[in-house]
Short mmCIF file of C-alpha atoms in Angstrom, two decimals:
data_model
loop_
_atom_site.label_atom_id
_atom_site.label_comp_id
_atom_site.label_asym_id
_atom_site.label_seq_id
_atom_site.Cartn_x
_atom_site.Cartn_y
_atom_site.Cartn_z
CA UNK A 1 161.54 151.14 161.62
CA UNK A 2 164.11 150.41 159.17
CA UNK A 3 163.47 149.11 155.36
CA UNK A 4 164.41 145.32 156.31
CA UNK A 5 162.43 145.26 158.85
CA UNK A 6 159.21 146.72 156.64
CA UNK A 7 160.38 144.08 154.52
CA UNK A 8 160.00 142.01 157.65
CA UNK A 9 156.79 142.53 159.05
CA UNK A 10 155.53 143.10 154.84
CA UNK A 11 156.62 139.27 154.37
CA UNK A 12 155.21 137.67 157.57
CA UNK A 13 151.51 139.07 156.47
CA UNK A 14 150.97 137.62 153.33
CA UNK A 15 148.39 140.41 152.35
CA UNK A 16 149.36 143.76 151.96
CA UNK A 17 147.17 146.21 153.71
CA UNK A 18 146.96 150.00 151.16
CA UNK A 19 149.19 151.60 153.49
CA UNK A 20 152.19 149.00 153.29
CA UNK A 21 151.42 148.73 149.42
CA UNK A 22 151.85 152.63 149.13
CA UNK A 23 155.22 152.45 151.12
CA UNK A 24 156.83 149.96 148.86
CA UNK A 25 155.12 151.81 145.37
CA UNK A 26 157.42 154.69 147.15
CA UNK A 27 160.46 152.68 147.97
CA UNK A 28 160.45 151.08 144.68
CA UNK A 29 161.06 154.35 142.61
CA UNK A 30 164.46 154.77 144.90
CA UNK A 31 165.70 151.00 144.87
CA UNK A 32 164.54 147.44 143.78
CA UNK A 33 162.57 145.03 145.93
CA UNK A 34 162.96 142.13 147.27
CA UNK A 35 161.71 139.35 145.64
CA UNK A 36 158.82 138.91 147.91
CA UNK A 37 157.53 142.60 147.96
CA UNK A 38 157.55 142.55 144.61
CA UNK A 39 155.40 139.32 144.37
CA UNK A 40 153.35 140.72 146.92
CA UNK A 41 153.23 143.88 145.61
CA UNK A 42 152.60 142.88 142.20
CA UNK A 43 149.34 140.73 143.51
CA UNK A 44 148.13 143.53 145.65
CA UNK A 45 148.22 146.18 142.39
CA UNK A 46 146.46 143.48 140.80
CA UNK A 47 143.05 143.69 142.71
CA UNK A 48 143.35 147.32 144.26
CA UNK A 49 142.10 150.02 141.99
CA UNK A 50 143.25 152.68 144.70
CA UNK A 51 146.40 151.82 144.59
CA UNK A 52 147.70 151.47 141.08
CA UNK A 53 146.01 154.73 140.74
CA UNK A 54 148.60 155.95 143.65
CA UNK A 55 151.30 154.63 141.68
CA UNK A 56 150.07 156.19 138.15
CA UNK A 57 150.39 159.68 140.36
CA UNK A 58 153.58 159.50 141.62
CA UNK A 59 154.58 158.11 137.73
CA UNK A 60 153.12 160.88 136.68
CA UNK A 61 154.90 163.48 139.18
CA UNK A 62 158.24 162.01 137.81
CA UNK A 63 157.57 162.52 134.46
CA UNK A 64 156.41 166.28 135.05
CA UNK A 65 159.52 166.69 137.65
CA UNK A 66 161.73 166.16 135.01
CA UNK A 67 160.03 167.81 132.48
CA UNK A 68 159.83 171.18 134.42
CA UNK A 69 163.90 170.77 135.21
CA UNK A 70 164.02 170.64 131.80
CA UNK A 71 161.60 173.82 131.06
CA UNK A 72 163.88 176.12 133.50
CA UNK A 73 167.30 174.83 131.84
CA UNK A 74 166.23 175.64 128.31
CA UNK A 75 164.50 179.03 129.14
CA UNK A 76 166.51 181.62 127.46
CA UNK A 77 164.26 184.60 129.70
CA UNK A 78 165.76 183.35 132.66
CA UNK A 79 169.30 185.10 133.05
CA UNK A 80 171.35 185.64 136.04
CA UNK A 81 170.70 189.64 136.64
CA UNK A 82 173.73 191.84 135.80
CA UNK A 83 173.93 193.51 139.11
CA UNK A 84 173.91 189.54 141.01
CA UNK A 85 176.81 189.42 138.01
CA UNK A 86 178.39 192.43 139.32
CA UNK A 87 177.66 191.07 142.95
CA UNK A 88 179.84 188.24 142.02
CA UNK A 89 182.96 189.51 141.03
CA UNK A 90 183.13 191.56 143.94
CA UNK A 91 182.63 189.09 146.21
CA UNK A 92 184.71 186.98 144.40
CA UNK A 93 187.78 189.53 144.65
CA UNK A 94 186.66 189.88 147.91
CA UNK A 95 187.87 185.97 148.98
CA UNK A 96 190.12 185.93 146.58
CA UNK A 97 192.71 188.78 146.58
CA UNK B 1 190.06 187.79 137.28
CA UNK B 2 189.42 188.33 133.78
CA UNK B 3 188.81 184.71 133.61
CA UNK B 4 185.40 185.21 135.82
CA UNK B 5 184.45 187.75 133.77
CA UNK B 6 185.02 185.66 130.41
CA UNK B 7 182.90 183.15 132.34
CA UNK B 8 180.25 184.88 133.48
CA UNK B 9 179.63 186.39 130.49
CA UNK B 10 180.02 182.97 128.33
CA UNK B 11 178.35 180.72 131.45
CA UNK B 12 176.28 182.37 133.69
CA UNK B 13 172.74 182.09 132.49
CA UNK B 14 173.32 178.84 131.55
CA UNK B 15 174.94 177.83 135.13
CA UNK B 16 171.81 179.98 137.37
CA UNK B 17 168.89 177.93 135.03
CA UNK B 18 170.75 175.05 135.70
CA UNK B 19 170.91 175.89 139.63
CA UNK B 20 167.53 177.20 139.43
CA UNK B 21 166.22 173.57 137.74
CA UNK B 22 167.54 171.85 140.88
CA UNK B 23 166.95 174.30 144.04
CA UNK B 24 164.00 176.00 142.58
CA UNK B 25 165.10 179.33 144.83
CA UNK B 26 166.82 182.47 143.10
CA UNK B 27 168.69 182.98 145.91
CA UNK B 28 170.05 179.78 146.36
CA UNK B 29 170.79 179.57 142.78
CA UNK B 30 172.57 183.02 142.79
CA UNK B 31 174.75 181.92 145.96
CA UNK B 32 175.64 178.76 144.10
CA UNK B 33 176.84 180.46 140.72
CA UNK B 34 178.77 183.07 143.14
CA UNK B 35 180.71 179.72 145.48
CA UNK B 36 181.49 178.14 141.90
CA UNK B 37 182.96 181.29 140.51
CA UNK B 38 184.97 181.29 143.69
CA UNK B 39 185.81 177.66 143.57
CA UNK B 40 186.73 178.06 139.64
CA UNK B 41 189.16 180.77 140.31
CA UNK B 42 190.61 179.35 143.59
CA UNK B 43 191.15 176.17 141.70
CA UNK B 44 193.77 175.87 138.26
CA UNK B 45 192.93 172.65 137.12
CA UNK B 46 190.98 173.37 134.31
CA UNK B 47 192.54 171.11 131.73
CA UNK B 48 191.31 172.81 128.68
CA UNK B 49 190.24 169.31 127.14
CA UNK B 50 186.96 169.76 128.53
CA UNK B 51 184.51 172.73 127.75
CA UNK B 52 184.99 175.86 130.29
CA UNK B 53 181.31 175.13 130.49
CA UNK B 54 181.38 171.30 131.34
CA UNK B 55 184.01 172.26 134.21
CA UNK B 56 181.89 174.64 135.96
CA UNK B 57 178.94 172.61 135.79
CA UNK B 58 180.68 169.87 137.30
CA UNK B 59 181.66 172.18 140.22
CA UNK B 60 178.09 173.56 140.21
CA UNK B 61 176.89 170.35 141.08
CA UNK B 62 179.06 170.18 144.50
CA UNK B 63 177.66 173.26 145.08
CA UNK B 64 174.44 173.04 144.88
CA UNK B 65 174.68 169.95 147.26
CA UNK B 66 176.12 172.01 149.66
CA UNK B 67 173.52 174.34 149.80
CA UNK B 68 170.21 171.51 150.02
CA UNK B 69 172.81 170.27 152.69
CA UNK B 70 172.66 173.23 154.81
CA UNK B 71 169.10 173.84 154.03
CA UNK B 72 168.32 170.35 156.12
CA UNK B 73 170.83 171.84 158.54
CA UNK B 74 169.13 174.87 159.09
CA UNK B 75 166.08 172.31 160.40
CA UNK B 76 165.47 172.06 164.01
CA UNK B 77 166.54 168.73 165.31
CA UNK B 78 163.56 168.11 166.58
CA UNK B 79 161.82 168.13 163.11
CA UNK B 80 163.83 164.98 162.51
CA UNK B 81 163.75 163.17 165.48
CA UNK B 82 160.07 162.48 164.63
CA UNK B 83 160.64 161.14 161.64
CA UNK B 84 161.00 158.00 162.72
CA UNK B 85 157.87 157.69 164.13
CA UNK B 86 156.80 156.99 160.88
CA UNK B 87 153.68 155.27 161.59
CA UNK B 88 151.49 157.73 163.22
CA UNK B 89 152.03 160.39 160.24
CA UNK B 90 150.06 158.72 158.09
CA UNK B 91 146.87 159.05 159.96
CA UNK B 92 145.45 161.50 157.30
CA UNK B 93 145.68 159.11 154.71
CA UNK B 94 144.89 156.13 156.24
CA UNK B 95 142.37 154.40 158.07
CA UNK B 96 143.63 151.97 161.38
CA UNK B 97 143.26 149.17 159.32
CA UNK B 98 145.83 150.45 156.49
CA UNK B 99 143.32 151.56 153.81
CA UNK B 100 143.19 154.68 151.78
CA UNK B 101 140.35 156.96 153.76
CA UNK B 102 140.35 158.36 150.61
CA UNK B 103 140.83 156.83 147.38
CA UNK B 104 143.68 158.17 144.76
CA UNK B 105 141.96 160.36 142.37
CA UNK B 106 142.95 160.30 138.32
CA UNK B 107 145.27 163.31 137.52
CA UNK B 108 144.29 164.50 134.40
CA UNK B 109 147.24 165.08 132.08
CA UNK B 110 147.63 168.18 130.24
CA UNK B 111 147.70 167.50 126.34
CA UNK B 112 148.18 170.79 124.97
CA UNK B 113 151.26 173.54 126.21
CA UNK B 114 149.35 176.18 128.11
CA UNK B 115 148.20 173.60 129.94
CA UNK B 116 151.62 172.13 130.71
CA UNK B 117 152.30 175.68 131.90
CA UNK B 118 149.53 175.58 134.03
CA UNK B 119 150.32 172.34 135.42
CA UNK B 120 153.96 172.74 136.03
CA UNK B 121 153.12 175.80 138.16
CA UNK B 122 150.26 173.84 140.43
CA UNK B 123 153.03 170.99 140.84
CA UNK B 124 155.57 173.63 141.41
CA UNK B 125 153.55 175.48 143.98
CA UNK B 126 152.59 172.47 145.84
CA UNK B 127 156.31 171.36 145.84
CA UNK B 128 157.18 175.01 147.61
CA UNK B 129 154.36 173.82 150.52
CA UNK B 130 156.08 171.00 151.18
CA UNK B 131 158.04 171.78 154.39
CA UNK B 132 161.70 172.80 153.38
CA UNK B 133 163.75 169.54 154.63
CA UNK B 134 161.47 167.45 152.79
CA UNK B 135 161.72 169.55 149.47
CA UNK B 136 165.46 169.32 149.71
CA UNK B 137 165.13 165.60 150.32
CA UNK B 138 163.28 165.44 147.19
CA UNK B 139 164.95 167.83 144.69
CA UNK B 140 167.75 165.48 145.19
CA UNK B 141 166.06 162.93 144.56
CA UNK B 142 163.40 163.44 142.34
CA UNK B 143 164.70 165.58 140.02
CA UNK B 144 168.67 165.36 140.11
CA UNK B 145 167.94 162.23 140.22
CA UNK B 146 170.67 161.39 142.73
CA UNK B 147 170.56 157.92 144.25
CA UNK B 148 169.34 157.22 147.95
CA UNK B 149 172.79 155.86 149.39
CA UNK B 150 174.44 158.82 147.68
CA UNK B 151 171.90 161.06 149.69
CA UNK B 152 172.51 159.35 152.53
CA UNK B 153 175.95 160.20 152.80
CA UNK B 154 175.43 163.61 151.27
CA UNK B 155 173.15 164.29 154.15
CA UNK B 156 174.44 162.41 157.01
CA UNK B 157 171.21 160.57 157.10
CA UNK B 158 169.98 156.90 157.57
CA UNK B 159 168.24 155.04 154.90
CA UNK B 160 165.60 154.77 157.13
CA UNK B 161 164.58 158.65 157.53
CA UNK B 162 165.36 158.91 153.66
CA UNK B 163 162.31 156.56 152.55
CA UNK B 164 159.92 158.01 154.88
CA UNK B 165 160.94 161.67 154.03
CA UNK B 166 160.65 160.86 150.32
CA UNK B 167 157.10 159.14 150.87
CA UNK B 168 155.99 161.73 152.89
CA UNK B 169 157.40 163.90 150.29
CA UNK B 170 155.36 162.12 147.48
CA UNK B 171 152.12 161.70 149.34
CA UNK B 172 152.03 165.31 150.36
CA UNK B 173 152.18 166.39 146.44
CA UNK B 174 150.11 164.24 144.93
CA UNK B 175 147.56 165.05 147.66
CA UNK B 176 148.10 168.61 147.03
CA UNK B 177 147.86 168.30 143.23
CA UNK B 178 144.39 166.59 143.81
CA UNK B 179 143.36 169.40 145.37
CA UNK B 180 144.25 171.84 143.02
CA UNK B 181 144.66 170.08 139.30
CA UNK B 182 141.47 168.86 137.36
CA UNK B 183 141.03 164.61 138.64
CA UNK B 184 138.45 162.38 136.71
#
């Protein structure tokens, strides 16, 4: 099933059922909706508890994704070992020369 | 070759923590410092207007999507043919009638640093479950951030198996963080 035709079968019900809602709470984080899903969407958020709390989580996934990337980049304890350095420049003159 | 030594030296940490942000594996962090090192010295247009150290990032980052690429190589085809029967994976979550059999829990968020630690090391556990073409999927897109029809063509892959990968991605970790990090 491809995105326009979720978008399809999503605009010829005019309720979303959980499921669908969850897919396009997903799909929405990688690229905008159409105008209808996002009507729908927006109405379905409005009177389901369960899933605007499935939208905080992934939210809040994203935010801790990017913090942890962050974490790892700026931790000074985290070195590339000398012998992996070593390990390089052999293998390196190894392609090379 | 002094030059790789000079950068190594100067670069290296900097360039594994960055691989090691993005592919979360040692080893595939290692092997992509080691191909850019081998790209850098193969290669002489370093302009010198630029930092050393913004030039070998920006090979870095080539590299390290050739290595999530041949990490969804390495899956058997078959793993991916069922992807697109995207409706019957679902069946844990849902019930026939598309609602939640069970409904999101609230993630408590941490509010002081050891429990930031903590958390970041449930979420990054339950990321490492998640089956390895599905992690790569996500890396990419969750944390470098790269957009879909980029991955797409990075990956040889349809839009199509892209969205369902990523929400099966997203709906296998926060199910797993449920079951492991404090909910209210």
């Amino acid at each position: 099933m491809s995105r326009d035709e979720l978008d399809h079968r999503v605009t010829n019900n005019t309720m979303l059922t959980c499921k669908q809602a969850s897919q396009l709470i997903s799909q929405s984080l990688d690229h905008p909706l159409s105008l209808s899903n996002r009507i729908q969407l927006r109405f379905h958020l409005f009177i389901c508890d369960a899933c605007s709390r499935f939208r905080k989580q992934l939210k809040q996934i994203g935010i801790a994704l990017q913090r942890m990337r962050q974490l790892t980049e700026n931790d000074d304890s985290i070195t590339l070992p000398t012998k992996i350095k070593v390990r390089i420049i052999d293998w390196v003159a190894s392609k090379h020369l | 070759m002094q030059n790789l030594n000079d950068w190594l030296n100067a670069h290296g940490d900097y360039l594994y923590r960055f691989a090691l942000a993005r592919l979360r594996d040692p080893h595939h962090a290692e092997d992509a410092v080691q191909e850019t090192m081998l790209a850098a010295i193969k290669s002489d247009n370093f302009d010198g207007d630029s930092s050393a150290r913004t030039w070998l990032t920006g090979i870095l980052k080539h590299k390290i999507i050739d290595i999530q690429r041949k990490r969804l190589r390495e899956q058997a085809v078959s793993d991916l043919v069922d992807l697109d029967a995207s409706d019957t994976s679902m069946d844990d979550f849902f019930d026939k009638s598309g609602h939640w059999l069970e409904k999101p829990q609230i993630l408590e968020m941490p509010d002081n640093a050891l429990e930031q630690k903590q958390f970041l090391g449930v979420l990054g556990k339950c990321l490492d479950k998640l089956p390895a073409k599905l992690s790569a999927l996500f890396l990419m897109r969750d944390v470098q951030e790269i957009d879909n029809e980029n991955i797409c063509k990075e990956l040889n892959i349809t839009p199509t198996n892209a969205w369902v990968m990523l929400y099966r991605a997203r709906m296998g970790l926060r199910k797993c963080l449920e079951m492991n990090w404090i909910t209210g």
